[in-house]
Tab-separated table of C-alpha atoms in Angstrom:
chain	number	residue	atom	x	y	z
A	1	UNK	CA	107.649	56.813	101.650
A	2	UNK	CA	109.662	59.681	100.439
A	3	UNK	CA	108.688	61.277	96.741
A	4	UNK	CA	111.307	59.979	94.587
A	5	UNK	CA	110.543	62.575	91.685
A	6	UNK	CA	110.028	66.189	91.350
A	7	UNK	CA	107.083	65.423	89.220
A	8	UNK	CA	105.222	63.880	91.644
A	9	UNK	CA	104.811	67.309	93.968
A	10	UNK	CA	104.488	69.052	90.562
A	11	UNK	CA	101.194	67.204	89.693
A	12	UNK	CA	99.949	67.543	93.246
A	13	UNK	CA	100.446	71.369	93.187
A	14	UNK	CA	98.849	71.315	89.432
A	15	UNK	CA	95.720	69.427	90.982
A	16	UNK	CA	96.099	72.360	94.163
A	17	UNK	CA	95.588	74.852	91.118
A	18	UNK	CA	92.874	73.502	89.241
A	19	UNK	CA	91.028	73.191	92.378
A	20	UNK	CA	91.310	76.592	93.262
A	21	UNK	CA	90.256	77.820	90.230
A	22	UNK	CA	87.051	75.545	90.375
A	23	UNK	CA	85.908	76.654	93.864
A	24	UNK	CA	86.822	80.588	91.638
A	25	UNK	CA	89.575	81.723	94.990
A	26	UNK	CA	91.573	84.812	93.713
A	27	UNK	CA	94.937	84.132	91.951
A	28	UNK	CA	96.768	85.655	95.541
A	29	UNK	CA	94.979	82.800	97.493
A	30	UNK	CA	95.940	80.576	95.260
A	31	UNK	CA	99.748	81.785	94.855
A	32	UNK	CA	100.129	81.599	98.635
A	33	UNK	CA	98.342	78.232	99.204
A	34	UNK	CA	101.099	76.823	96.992
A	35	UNK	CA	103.358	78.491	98.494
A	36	UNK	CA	102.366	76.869	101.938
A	37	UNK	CA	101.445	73.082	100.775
A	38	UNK	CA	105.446	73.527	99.243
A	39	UNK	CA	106.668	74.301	102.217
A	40	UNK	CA	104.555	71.939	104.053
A	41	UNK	CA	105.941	68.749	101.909
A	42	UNK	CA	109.560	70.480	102.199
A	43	UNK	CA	109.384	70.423	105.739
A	44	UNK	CA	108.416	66.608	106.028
A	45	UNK	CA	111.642	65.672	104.009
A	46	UNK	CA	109.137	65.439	101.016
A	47	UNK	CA	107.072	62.843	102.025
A	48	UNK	CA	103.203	62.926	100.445
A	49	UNK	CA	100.594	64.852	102.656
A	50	UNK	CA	98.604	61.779	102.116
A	51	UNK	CA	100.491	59.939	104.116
A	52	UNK	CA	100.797	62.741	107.161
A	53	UNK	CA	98.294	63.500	110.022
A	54	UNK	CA	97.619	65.882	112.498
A	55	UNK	CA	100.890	65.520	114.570
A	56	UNK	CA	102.876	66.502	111.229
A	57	UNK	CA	100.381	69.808	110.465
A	58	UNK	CA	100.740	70.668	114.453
A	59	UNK	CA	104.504	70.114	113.944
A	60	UNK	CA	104.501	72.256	110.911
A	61	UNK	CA	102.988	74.692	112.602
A	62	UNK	CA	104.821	74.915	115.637
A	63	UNK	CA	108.222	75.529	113.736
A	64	UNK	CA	106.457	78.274	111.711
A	65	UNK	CA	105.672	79.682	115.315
A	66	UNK	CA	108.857	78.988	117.604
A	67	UNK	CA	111.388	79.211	114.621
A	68	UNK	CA	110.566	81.723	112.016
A	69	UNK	CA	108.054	83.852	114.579
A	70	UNK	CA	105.530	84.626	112.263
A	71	UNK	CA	102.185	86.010	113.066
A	72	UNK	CA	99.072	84.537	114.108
A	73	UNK	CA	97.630	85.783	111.050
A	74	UNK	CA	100.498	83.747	108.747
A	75	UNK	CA	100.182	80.522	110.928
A	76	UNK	CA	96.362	80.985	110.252
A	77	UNK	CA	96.914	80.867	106.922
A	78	UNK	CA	99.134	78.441	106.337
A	79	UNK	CA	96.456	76.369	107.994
A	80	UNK	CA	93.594	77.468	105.558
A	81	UNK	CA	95.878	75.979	102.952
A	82	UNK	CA	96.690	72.840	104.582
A	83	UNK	CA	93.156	72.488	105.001
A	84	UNK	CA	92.372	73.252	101.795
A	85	UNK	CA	94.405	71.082	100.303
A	86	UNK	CA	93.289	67.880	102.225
A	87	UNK	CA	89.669	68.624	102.316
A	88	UNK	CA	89.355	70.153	98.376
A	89	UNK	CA	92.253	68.365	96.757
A	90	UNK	CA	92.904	65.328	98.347
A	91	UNK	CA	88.977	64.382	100.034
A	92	UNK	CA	90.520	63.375	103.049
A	93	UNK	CA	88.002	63.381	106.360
A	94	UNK	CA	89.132	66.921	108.196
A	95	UNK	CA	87.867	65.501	111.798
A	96	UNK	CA	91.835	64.805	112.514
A	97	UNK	CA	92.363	67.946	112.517
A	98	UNK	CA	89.624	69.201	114.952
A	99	UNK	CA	92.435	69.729	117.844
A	100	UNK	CA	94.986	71.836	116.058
A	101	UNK	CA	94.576	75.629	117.781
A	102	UNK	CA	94.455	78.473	115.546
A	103	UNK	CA	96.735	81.460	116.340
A	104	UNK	CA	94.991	84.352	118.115
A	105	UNK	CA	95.342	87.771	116.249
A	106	UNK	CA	96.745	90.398	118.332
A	107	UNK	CA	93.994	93.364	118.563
A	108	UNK	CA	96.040	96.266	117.735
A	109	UNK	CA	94.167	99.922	117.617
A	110	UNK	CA	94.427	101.297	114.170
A	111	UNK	CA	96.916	103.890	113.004
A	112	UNK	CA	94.345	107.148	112.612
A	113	UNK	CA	96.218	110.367	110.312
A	114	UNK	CA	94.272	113.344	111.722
A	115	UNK	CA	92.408	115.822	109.076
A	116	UNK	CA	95.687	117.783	109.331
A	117	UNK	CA	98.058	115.148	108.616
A	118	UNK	CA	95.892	113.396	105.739
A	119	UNK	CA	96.090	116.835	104.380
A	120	UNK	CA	99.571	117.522	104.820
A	121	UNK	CA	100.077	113.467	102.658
A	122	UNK	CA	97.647	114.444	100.570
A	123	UNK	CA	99.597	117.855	99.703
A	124	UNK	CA	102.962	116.057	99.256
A	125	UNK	CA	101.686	113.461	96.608
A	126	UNK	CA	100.747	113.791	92.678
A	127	UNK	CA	99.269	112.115	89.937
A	128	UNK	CA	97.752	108.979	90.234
A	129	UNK	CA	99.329	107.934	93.519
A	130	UNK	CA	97.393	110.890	95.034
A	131	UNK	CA	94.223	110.094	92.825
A	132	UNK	CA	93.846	106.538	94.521
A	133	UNK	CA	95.313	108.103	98.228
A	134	UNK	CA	92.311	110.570	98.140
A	135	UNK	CA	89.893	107.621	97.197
A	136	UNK	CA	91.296	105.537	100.157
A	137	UNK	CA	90.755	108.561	102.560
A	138	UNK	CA	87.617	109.879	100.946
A	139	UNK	CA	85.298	106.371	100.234
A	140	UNK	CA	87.066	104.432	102.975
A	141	UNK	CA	88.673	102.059	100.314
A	142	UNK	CA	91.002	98.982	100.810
A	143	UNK	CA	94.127	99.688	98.132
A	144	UNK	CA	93.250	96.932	96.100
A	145	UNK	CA	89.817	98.006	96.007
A	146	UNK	CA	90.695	101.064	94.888
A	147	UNK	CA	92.898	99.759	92.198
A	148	UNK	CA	90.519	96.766	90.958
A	149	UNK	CA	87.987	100.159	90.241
A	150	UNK	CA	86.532	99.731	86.653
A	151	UNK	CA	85.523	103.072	85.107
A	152	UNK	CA	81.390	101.683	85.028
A	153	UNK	CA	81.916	101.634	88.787
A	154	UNK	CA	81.809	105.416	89.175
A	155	UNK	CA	78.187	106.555	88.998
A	156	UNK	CA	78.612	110.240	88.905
A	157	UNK	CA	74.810	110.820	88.635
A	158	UNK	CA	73.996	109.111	92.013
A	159	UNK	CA	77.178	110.155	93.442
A	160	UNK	CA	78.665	106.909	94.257
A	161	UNK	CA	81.471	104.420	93.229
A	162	UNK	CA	80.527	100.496	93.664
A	163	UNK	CA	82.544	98.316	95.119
A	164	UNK	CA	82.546	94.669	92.935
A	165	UNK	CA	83.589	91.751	94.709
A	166	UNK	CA	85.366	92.972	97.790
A	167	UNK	CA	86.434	91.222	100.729
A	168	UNK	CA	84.401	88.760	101.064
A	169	UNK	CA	83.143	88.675	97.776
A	170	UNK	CA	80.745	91.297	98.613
A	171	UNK	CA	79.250	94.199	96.598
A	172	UNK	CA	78.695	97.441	98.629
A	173	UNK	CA	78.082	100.879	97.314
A	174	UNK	CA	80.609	103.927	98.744
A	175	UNK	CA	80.165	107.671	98.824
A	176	UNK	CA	81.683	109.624	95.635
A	177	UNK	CA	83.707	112.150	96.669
A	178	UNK	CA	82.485	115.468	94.946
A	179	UNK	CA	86.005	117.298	95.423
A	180	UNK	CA	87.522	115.180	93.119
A	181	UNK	CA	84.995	114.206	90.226
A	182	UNK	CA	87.183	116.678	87.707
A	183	UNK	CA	89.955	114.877	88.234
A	184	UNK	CA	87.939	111.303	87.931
A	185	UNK	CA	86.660	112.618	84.862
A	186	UNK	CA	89.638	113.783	83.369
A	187	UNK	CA	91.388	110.001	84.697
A	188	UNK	CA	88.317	108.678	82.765
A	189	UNK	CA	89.616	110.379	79.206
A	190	UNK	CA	92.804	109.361	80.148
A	191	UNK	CA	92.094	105.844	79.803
A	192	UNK	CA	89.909	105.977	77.307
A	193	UNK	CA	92.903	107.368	74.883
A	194	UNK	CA	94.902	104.273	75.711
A	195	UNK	CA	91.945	101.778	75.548
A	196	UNK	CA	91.862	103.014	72.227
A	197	UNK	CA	95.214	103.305	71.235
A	198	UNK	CA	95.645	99.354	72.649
A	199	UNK	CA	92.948	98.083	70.496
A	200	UNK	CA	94.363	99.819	67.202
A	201	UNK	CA	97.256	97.999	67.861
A	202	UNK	CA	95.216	94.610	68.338
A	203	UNK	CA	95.406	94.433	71.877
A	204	UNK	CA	92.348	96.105	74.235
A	205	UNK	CA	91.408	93.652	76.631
A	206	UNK	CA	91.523	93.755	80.091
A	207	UNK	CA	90.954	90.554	83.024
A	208	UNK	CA	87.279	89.944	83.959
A	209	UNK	CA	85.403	88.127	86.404
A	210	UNK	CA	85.178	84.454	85.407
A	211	UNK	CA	81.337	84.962	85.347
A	212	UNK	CA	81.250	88.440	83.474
A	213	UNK	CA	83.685	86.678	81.031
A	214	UNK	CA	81.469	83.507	80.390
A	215	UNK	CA	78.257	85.490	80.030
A	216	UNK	CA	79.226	88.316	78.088
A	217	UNK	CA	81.947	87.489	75.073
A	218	UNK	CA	82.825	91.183	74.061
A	219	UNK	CA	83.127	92.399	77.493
A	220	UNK	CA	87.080	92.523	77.800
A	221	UNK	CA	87.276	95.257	75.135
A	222	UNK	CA	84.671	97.809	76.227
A	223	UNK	CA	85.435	100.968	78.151
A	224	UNK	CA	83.408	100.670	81.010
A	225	UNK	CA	85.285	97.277	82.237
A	226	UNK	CA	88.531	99.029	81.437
A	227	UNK	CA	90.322	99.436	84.907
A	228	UNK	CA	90.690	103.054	85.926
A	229	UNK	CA	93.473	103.214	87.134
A	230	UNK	CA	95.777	100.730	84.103
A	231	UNK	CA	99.137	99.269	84.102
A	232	UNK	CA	101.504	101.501	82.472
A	233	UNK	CA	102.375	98.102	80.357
A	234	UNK	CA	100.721	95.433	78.991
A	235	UNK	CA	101.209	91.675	80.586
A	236	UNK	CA	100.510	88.122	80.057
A	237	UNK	CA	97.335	87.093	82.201
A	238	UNK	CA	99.389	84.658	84.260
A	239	UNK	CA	96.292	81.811	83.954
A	240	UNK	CA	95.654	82.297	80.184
A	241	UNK	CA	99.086	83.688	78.622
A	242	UNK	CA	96.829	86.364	77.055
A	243	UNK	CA	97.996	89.766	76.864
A	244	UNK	CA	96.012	92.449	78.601
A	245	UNK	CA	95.832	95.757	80.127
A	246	UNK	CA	96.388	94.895	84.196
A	247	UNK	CA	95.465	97.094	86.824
A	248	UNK	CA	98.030	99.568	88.419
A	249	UNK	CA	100.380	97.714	90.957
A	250	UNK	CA	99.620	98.559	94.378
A	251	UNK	CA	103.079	98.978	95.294
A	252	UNK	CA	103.349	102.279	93.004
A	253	UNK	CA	100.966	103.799	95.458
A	254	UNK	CA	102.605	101.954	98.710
A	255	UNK	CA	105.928	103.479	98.260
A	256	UNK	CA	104.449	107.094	97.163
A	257	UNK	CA	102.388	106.898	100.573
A	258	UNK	CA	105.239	106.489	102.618
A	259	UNK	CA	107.444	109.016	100.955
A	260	UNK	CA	104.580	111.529	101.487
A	261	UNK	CA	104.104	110.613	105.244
A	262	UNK	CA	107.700	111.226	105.369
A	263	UNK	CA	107.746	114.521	103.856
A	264	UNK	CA	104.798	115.715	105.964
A	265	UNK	CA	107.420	114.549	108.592
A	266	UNK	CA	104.335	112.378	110.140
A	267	UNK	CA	106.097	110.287	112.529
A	268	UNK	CA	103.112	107.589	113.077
A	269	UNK	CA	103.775	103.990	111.456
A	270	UNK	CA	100.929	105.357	108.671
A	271	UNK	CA	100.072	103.239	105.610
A	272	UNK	CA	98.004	103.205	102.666
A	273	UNK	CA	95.391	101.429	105.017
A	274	UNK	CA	95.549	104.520	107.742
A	275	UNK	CA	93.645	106.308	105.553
A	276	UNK	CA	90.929	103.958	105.212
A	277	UNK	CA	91.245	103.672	109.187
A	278	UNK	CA	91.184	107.440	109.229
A	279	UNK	CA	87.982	107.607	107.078
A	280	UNK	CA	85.965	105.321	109.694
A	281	UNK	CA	86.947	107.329	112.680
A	282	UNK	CA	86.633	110.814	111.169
A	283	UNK	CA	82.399	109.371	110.373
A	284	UNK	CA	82.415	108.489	113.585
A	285	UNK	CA	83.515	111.528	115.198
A	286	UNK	CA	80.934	113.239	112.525
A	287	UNK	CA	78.393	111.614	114.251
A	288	UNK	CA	77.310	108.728	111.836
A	289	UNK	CA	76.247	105.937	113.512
A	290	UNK	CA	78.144	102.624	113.786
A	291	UNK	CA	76.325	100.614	111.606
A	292	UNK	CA	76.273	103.017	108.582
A	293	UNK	CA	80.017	102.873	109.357
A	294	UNK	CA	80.407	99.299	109.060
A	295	UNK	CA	78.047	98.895	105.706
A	296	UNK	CA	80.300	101.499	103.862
A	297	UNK	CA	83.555	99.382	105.100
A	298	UNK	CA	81.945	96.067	104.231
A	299	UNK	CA	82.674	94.258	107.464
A	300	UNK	CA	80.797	91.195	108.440
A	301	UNK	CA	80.634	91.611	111.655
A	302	UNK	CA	80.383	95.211	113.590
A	303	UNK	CA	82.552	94.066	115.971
A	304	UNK	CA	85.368	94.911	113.430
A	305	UNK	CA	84.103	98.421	113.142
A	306	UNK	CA	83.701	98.762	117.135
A	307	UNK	CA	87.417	98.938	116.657
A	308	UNK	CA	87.149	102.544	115.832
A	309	UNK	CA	85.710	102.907	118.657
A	310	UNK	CA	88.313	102.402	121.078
A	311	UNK	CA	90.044	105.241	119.262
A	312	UNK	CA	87.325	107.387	119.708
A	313	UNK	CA	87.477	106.985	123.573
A	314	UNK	CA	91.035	107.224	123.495
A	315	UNK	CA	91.104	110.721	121.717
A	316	UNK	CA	88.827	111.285	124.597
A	317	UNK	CA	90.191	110.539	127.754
A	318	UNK	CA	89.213	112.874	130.153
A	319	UNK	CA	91.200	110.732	132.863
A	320	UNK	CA	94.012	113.018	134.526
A	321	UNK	CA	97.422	111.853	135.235
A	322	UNK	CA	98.558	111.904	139.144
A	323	UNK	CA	101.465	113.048	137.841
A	324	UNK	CA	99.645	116.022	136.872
A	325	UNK	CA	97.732	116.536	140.239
């Protein structure tokens, strides 16, 4: 049976929303598991998943794989969200769906900036882009950890920055760098003069945690929640319509990375996340031990961190060429 109105799919998706809200995913997940159920249902001429099995998601799947070549990585997560919306939204029994493979993800060895090059990125970048680069490099930060930092999570007594709700939804505590408390300090004011400047013209509050928000009503407008590094603009919360004070957009800093690595006329495929990469393997090489490595990266599993590794070992070859001999 094909959906004979629009408003059909519309209340599905709104149920797909509220769901993910109750089980608290981040507003990305949820953007791109509607994104995915929509182009699930478009791809079955419209007809209601309820009605489709595991041949349609394996068919589904197989076009995102032999047509549009996406990753393993996508066509896992188009999956999540098909599965997610039959097992949370729709309570129908997942055993159907035992059989359908999950791409594998291509191991690829990180993209590692030597001390020189981070330097040389480092040198050709200003402001706040090069505030939150030397964070990435210097506490081993994702980007969006870096720009979800509230000013209460630098502790510059105990020298270092806390890392709420990471990947994972995991807490972990990261070293402070000391070369650049000035400048975190002096970001700190910085913020504080707008904080203030928002709330005498009735505005002041900034997106919490659903938790922090229930628990403590004033929260929103105090300084230390305040993200450090702010929008430029204020914005309507897209879940509440209120206007707040959002968190820098990563890709200010994304584009100001690459323009750096091409001024420092670095010719590796570098990224905001090579300096993270570079942070791990620069430990390493310091000696830290592998396990130390992987708490201040917050990986699950130090199998993820042996990654690093393999870069160690190839730095290292010692292996001669015959074409040398």
């Amino acid at each position: 049976m094909l959906i004979q109105e629009t408003t059909e799919t519309t209340k599905l998706l709104d149920l797909v929303r509220e769901t993910a809200r109750l089980k608290h995913l981040s507003l990305r997940t949820e953007e791109s598991y509607i994104q995915w159920i929509k182009r699930f249902i478009v791809f079955h001429k419209k007809r209601h998943p309820v009605e489709l099995g595991e041949e349609e998601v394996r068919r589904f799947l197989t076009y995102l794989v032999q047509q549009k070549y996406v990753s393993s990585s996508t066509q896992n997560q188009a999956l999540n969200a098909i599965i997610f919306l039959y097992k949370q939204v729709l309570n129908k029994p997942l055993g159907m769906f035992g059989n359908i493979p999950r791409g594998q993800r291509t191991v690829r060895l990180p993209v590692v900036f030597s001390h020189k090059e981070v330097h040389a990125i480092l040198n050709n970048l200003q402001g706040t882009p090069k505030l939150v680069a030397t964070l990435l490099y210097g506490s081993g930060l994702r980007l969006l950890e870096a720009v979800r930092l509230r000013i209460q999570d630098i502790d510059f007594e105990n020298n270092y920055i806390i890392i709420r709700e990471g990947k994972g939804e995991k807490n972990r505590r990261v070293p402070l760098p000391q070369k650049i408390i000035g400048e975190l300090k002096f970001q700190i004011e910085k913020v504080k003069l707008l904080h203030q400047h928002d709330k005498a013209e009735g505005y002041g509050e900034t997106l919490l945690p659903d938790a922090v928000q229930i628990k403590f009503k004033n929260a929103p407008k105090e300084l230390g929640w305040q993200y450090l590094f702010p929008s430029s603009q204020l914005s309507a919360d897209p879940r509440t319509g209120l206007i707040l004070r959002h968190h820098l957009h990563v890709t200010l800093i994304q584009r100001a990375v690459k323009e750096a690595v091409r001024k420092a006329k670095i010719l590796k495929n570098g990224s905001c996340h090579s300096f993270r990469h570079s942070f791990a393997t620069h430990l390493l090489e310091d000696g830290h031990d592998i396990r130390t490595v992987q708490e201040l990266l917050g990986h699950k599993d130090v199998r993820t961190t042996m990654i690093y590794t393999h870069v160690l070992n190839k730095k290292g070859l010692t292996v001669r060429s015959p074409l040398d001999t």
